[in-house]
Coordinates of C-alpha atoms in Angstrom, one line a residue:
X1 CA -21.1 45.8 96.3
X2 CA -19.2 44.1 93.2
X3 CA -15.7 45.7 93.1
X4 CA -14.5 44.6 90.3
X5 CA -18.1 45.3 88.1
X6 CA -17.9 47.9 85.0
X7 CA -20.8 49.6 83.2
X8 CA -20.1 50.6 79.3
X9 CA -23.0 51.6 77.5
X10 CA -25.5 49.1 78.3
X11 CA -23.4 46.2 78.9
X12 CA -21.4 44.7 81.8
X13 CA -17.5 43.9 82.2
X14 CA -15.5 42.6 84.5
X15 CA -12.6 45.1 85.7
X16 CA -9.6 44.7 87.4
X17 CA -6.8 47.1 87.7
X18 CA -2.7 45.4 87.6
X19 CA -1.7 46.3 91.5
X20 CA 0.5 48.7 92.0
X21 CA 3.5 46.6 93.0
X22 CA 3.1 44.0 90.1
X23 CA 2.9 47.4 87.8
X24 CA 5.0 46.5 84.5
X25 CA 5.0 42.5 85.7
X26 CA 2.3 41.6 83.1
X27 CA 2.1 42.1 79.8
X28 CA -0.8 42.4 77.0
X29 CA -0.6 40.3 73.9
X30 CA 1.0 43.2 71.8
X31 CA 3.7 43.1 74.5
X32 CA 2.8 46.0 76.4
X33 CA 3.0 46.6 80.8
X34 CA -0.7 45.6 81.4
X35 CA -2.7 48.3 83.6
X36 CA -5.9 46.5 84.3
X37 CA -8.1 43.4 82.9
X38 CA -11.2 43.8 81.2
X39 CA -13.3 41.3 80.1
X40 CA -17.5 41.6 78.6
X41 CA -19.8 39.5 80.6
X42 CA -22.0 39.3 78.0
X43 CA -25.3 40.6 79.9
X44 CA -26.8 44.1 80.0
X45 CA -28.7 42.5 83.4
X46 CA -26.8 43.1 86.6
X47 CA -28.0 40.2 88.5
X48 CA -26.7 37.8 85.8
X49 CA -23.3 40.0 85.4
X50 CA -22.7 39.3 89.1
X51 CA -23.0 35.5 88.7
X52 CA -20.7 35.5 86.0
X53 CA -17.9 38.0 87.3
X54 CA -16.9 35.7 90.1
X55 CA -14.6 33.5 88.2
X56 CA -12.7 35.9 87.0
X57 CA -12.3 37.4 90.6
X58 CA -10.9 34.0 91.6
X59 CA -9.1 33.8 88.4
X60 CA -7.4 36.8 88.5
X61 CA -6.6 36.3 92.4
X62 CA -4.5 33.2 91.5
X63 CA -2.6 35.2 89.0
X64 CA -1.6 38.0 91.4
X65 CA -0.7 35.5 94.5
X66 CA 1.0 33.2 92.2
X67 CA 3.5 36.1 90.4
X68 CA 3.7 37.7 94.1
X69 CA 5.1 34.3 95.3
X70 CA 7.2 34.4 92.1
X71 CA 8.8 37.5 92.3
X72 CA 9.4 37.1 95.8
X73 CA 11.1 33.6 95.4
X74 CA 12.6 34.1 91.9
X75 CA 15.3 37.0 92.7
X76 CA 18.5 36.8 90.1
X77 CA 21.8 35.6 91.5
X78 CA 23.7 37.6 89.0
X79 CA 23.7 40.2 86.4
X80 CA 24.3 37.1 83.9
X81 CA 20.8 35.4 85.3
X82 CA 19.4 38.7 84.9
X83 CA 19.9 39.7 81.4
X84 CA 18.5 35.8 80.6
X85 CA 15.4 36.6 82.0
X86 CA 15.1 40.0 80.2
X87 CA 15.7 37.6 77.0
X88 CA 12.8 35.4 77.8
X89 CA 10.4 38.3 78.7
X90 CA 11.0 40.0 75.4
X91 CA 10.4 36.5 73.7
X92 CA 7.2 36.3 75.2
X93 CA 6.6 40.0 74.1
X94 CA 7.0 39.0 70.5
X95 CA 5.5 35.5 70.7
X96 CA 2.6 37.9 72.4
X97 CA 2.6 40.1 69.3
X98 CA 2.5 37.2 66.7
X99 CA -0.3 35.7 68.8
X100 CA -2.5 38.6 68.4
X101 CA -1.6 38.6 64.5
X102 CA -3.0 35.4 64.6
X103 CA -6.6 35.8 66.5
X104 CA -7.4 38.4 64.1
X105 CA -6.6 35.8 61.0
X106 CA -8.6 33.8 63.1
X107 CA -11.5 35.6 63.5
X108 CA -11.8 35.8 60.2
X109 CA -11.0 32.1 59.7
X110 CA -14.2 31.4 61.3
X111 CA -16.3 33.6 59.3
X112 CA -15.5 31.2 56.1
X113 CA -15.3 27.9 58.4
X114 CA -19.1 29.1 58.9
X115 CA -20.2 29.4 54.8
X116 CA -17.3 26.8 54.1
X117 CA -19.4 24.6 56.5
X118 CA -23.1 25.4 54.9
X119 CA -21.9 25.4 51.7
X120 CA -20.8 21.9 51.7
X121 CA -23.9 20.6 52.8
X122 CA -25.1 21.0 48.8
X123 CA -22.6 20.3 45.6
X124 CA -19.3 22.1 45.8
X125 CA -20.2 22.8 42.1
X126 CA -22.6 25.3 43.3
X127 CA -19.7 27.4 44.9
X128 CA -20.0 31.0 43.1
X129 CA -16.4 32.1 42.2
X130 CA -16.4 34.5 45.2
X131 CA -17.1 31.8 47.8
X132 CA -14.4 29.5 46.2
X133 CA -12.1 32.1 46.9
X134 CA -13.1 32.5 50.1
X135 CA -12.8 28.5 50.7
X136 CA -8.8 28.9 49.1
X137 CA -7.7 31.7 51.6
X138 CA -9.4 29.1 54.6
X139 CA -7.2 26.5 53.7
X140 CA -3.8 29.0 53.7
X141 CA -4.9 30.2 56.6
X142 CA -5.2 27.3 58.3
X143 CA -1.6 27.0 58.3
X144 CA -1.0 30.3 60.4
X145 CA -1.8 28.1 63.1
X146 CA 1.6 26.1 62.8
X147 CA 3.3 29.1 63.1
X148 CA 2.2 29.8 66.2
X149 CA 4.0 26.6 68.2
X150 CA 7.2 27.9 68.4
X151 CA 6.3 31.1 69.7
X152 CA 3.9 29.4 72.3
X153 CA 7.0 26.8 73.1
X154 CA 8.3 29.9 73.8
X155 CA 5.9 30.8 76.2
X156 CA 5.4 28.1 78.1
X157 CA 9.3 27.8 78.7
X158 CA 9.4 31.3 80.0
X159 CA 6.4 31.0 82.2
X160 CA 8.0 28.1 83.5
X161 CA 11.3 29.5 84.6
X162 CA 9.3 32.7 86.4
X163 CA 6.7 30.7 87.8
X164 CA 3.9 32.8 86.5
X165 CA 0.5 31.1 85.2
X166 CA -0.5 32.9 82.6
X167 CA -3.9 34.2 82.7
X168 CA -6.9 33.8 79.8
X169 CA -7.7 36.9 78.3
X170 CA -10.9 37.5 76.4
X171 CA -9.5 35.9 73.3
X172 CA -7.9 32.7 74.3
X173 CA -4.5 31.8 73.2
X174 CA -4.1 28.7 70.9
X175 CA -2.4 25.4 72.9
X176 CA 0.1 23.5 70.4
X177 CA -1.0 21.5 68.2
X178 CA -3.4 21.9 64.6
X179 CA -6.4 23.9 64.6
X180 CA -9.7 21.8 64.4
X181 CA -13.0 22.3 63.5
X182 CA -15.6 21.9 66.0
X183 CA -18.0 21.5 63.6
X184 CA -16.1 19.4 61.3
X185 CA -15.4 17.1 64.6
X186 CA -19.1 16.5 65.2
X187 CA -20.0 15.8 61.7
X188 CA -17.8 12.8 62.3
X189 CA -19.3 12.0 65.2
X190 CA -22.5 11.7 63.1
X191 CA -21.0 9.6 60.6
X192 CA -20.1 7.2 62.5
X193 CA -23.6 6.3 63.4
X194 CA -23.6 6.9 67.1
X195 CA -26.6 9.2 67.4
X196 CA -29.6 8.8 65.5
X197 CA -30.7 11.0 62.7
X198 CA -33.2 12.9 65.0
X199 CA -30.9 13.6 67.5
X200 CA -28.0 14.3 65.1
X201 CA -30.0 17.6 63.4
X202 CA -30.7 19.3 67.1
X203 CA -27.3 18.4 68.5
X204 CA -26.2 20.2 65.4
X205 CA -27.4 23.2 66.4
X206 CA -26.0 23.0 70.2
X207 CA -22.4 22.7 68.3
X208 CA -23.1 26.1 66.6
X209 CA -24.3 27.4 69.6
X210 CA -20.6 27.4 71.0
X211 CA -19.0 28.1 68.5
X212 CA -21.1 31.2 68.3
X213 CA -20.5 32.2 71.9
X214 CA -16.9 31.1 71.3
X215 CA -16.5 33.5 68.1
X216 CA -14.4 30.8 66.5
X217 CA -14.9 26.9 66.0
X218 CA -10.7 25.7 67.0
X219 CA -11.5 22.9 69.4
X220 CA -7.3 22.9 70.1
X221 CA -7.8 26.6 71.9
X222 CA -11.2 25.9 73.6
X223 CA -10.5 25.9 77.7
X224 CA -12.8 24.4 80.4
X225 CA -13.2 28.0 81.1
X226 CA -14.7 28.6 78.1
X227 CA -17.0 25.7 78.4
X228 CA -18.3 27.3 81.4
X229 CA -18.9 30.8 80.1
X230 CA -21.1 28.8 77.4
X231 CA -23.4 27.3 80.0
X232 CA -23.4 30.0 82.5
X233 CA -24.8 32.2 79.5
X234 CA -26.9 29.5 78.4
X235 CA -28.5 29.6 82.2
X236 CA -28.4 33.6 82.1
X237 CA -30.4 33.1 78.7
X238 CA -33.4 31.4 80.3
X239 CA -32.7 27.9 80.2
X240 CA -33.2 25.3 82.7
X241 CA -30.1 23.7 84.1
X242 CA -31.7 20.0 82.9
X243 CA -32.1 21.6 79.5
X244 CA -28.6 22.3 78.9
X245 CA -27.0 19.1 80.6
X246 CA -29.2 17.1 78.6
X247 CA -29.7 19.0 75.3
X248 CA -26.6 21.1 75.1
X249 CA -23.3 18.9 76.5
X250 CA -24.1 15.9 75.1
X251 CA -23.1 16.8 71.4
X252 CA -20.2 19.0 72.5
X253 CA -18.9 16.0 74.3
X254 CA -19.0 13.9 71.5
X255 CA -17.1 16.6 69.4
X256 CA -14.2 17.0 71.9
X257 CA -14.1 13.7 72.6
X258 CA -13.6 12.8 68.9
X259 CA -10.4 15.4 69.1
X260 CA -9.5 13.4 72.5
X261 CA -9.4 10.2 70.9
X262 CA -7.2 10.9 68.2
X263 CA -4.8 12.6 70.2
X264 CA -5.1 15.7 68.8
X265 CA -5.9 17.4 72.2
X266 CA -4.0 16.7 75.6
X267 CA -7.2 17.3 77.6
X268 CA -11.0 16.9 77.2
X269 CA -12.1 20.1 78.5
X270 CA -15.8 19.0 78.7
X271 CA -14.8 16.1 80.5
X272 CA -16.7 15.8 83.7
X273 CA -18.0 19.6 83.3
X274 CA -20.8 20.5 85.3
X275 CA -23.4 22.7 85.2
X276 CA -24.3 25.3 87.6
X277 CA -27.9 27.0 87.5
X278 CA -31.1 27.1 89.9
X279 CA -32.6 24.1 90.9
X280 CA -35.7 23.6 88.6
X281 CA -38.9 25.1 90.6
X282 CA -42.0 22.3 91.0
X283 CA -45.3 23.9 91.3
X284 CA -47.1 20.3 90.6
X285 CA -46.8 16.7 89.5
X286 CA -45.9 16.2 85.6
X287 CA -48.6 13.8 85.0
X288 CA -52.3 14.1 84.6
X289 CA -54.9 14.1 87.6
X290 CA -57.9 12.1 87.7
X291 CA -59.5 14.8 86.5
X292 CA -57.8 16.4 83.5
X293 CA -57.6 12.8 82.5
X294 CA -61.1 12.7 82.3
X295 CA -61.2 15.8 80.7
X296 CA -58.8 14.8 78.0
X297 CA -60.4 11.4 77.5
X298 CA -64.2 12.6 77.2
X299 CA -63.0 15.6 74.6
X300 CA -61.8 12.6 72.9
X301 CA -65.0 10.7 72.5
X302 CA -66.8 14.2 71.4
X303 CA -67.5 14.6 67.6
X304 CA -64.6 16.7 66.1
X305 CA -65.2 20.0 64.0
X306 CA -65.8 19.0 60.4
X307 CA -63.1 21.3 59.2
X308 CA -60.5 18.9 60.3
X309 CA -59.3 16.3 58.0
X310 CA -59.6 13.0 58.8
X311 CA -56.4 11.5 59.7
X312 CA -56.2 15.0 62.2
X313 CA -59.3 14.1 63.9
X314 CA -58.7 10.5 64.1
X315 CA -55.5 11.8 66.0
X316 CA -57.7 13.5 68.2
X317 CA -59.8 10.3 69.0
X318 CA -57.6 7.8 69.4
X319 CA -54.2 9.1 70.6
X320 CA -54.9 10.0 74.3
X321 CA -56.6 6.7 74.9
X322 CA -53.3 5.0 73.3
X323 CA -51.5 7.5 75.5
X324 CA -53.7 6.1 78.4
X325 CA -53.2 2.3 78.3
X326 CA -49.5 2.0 77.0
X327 CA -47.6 4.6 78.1
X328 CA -45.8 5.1 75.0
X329 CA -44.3 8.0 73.7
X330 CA -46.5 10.5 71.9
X331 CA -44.8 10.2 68.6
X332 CA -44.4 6.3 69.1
X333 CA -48.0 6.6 68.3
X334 CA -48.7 9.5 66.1
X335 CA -46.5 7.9 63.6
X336 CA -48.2 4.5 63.8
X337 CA -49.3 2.7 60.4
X338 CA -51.9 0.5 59.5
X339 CA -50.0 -2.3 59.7
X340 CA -48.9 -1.6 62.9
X341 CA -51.9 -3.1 64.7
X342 CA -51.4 -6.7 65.2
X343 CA -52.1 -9.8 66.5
X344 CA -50.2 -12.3 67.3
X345 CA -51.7 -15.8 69.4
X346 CA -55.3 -14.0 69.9
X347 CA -53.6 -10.8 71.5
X348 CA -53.7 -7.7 69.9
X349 CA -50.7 -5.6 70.4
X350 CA -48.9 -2.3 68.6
X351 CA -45.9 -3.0 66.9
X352 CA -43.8 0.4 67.8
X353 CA -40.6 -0.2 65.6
X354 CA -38.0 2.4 63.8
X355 CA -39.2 1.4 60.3
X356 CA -42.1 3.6 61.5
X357 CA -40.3 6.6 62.8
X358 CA -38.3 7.7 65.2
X359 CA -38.2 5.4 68.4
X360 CA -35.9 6.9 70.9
X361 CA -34.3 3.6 72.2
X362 CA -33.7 2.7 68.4
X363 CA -34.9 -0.9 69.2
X364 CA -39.1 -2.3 68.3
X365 CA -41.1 -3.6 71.0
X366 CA -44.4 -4.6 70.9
X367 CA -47.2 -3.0 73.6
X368 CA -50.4 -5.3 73.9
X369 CA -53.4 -3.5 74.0
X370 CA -55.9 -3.2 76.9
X371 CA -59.6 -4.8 76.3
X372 CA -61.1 -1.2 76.6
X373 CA -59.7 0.2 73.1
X374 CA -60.4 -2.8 71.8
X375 CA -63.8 -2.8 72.8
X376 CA -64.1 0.5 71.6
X377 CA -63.0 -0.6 67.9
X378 CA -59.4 0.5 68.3
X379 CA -58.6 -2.6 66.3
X380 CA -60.8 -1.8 63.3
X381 CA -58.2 0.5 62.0
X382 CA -55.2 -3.0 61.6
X383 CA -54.4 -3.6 58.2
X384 CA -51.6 -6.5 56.9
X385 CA -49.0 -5.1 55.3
X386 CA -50.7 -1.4 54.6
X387 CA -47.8 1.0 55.7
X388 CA -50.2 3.9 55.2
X389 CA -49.8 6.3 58.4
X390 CA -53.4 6.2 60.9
X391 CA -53.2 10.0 62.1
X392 CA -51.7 12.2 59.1
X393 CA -51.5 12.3 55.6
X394 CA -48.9 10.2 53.9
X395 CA -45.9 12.1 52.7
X396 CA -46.4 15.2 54.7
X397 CA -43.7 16.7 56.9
X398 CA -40.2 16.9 56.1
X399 CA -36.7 15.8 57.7
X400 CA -36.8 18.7 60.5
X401 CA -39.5 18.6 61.6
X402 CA -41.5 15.1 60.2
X403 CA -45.4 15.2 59.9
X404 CA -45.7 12.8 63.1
X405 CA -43.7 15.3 64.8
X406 CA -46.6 18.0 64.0
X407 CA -49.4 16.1 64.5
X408 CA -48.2 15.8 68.2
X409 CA -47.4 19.2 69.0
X410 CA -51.0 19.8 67.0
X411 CA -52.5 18.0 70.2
X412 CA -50.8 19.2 72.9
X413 CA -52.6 22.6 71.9
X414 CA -55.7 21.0 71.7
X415 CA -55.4 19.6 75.0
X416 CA -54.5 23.3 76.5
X417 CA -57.6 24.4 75.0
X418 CA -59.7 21.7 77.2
X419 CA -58.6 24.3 80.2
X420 CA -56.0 21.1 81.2
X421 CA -52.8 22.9 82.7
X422 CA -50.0 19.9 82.9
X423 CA -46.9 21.4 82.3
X424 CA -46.5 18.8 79.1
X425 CA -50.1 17.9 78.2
X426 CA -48.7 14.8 76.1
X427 CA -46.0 13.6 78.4
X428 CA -48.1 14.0 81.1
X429 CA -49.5 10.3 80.6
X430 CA -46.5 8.5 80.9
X431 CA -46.1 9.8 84.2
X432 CA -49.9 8.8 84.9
X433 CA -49.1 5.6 83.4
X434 CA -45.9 4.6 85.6
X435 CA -48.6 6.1 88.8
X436 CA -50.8 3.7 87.7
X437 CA -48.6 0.4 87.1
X438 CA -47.6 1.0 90.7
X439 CA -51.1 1.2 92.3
X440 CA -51.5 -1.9 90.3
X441 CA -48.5 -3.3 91.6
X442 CA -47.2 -3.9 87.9
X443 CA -43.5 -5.5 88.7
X444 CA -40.9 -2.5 87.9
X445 CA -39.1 -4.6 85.2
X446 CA -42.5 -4.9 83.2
X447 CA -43.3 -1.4 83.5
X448 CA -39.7 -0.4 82.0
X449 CA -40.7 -3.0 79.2
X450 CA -44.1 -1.4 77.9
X451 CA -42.9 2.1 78.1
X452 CA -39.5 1.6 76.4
X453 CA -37.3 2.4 79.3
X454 CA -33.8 0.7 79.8
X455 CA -33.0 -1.6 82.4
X456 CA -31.4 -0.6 85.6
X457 CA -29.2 -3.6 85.7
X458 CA -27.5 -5.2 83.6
X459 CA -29.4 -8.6 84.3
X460 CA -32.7 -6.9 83.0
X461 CA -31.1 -6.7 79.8
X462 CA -31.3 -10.6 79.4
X463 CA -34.0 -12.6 78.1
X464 CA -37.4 -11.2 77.2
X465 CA -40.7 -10.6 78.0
X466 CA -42.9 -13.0 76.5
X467 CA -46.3 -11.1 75.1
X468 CA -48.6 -13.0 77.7
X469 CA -47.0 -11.7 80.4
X470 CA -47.3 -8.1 79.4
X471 CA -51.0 -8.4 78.2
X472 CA -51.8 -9.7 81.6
X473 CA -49.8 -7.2 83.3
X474 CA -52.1 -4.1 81.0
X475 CA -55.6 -5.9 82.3
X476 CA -54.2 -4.9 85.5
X477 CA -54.7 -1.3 84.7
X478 CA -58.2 0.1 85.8
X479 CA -60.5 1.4 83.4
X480 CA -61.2 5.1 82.3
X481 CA -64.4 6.4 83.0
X482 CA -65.7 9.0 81.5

């Protein structure tokens, strides 16, 4: 049985009645005795609304043990000591009432943060006359925030001298200090070049994504609390635990830890934050077996329908037997140019570089290629200096979601067709690949090399592989048969 669980229309809250000998001891945020707390968990599913009602169980415990040991350690000496504390609680009271003047300008603060935000990404000269008023009142408003340090001084002084932690309501309460924009703290991060351009448009979204569960983008008020609402409702949304610690807190973190830097926050509260979720369930191994390998490879070598266009069907032909023997990554190769194929001291090798594409190290190498493609006329396809791509039509795609990007998502159907069921029907080969480097007994270090994976030392980060060495270390591989 959850106590503490509320049903209101179709959603869940969390609620907690003041006890009855702390009655009148808190206060709301318009200064009056607080009867109860009530927050939304954000979930019409009861399951979920259980998992996310316990921290504000444990929350709310604290705050009645901690003002029970208060009150019974903090009696006045004197009528004098008295009257002062009366003072203090009706500063709070008022710094209370100002504060809850100031969420509402807030709220609406982030509405225009939001259009202010996505109208700069074109001219400001395109700004109709309503949305540059609109971008005016942000920037007055933005200055309601200073008014709210002395009152929260105020605060935190009384709190202080009762001994009372004070507890976070459904709308946070500001910390001193200037308001900053989440958003406008990643784009810096983006600026300064630390994330590639790939990775900078989808960690854009994850930034939107909290301040959308936050309902406002001031990274000075945001609480490790909050933080962990976001992923818990991330989790309750679906997502795998890997997912968001890997796609999600990566590009907050880089926001706050702009804010951090420059001082402009005492804390980082996505610091060290963890994630809690279920453990991701395994039903097989990621890469491909012997036979959906075979499978993959054969529908490879088949004639391709005739309504595909060339480049597509080429794709189709040569891209899982790339996949195969290098191990690369799927759009390491669906991007790859004419010019790309080359040789270098009677060893042909593809040059995977970021003048192609994306490359998720940022840094070229070059994979030598096994005898089998080139038997198979793999090589026909090198041209000197022709930048023209191999498997899809030059100038096709766009920024979001580039043409090399399609083309591989455009295969991984295919392959689902072919009745193959790894969970990532691309990916799937790398895993193979690594499988099969070991059975070769491929060293580790030369394994890391081909594939693009880092180091685990900081030794293997000196020197180089020379081009020999690998090619020898691919003729290791056994061939495909199909």
């Amino acid at each position: 049985m959850c106590t503490y669980l509320n049903k209101t229309n179709a959603t869940y809250y969390f609620r907690r009645p003041v006890p009855d000998d702390l009655a009148g001891y808190f206060t709301t945020k318009t200064g009056k005795p607080r009867t109860e707390w009530k927050f939304s968990l954000g979930t019409k599913d009861r399951e979920t609304a259980k998992r996310l009602l316990r921290p504000h169980e444990v929350e709310t415990d604290k705050l009645i043990d901690d003002a029970r040991l208060a009150r019974s350690l903090s009696t006045p000496s004197s009528p004098e000591e008295e009257a002062e504390w009366q003072r203090e609680r009706e500063e709070q009271a008022a710094a209370h009432t100002l504060a809850e003047e100031s969420r509402m300008r807030r709220d609406a603060r982030s509405d225009l943060r939001m259009a202010w935000r996505i109208r700069r990404r074109t001219s400001t000269a395109m700004l109709r006359p309503e949305e540059a008023a609109a971008v005016d009142l942000l920037r007055e408003q933005d200055a309601e925030i200073a008014k709210l340090r002395d009152a929260l001084a105020v605060m935190e002084r009384g709190n202080q001298r009762l001994g009372i932690t004070a507890l976070a309501s459904d709308e946070e309460m500001p910390q001193s200090g200037s308001a900053l924009a989440l958003g406008a703290l990643y784009e810096r991060y983006v600026q300064s070049g630390a994330a590639n351009p790939k990775t900078a448009r989808k960690w854009r979204s994850r930034v939107e994504s909290l301040i959308e569960h936050l309902g406002h983008d001031d990274a000075s008020i945001v609480t490790r609390a909050d933080l962990n609402g976001w992923t818990a409702a991330l989790i309750a949304k679906g997502l795998a635990k890997k997912t968001v610690v890997d796609g999600y807190l990566p590009a907050v973190r880089a926001a706050f830890g702009i804010a951090y830097d420059d001082g402009a926050i005492r804390t980082n509260p996505a610091a060290g934050l963890k994630v809690r979720g279920p453990k991701a369930v395994k039903l097989r191994e990621r890469e491909h077996s012997d036979e959906e390998a075979a499978t993959i490879l054969k529908a490879a070598l088949d004639p391709q329908p005739e309504r595909l266009a060339d480049h597509h069907a080429r794709a189709r032909r040569w891209v899982p037997w790339l996949c195969a023997y290098t191990g690369a990554r799927v759009g390491e190769l669906t991007q790859l140019r004419a010019m790309d194929i080359q040789q270098e001291g009677g060893i042909w090798y593809l040059h995977l570089t970021p003048e192609a594409g994306s490359i998720k190290t940022n840094e070229a190498r070059k994979v030598p290629l096994h005898s089998h493609l080139i038997e198979q006329g793999f090589t026909d396809l090198a041209k000197a200096g022709d930048a023209t791509p191999l498997f899809h039509r030059e100038g096709a795609g766009n920024d979001i979601n580039p043409a090399s990007k399609v083309r591989a998502a455009d295969l991984a159907k295919w392959i689902k067709t072919l009745g193959v069921e790894t969970p990532q029907p691309n990916h799937g080969w790398r895993h193979r690949f690594k499988t099969m480097c070991r059975v070769a007994e491929i060293p580790e270090h030369l394994m890391d090399a081909l594939q693009g994976h880092a180091p685990r030392h900081e030794g293997g980060k000196y020197g180089s592989n020379p081009l020999v060495t690998l090619r020898d270390a691919v003729e290791k591989l056994p061939r495909f048969k199909v």
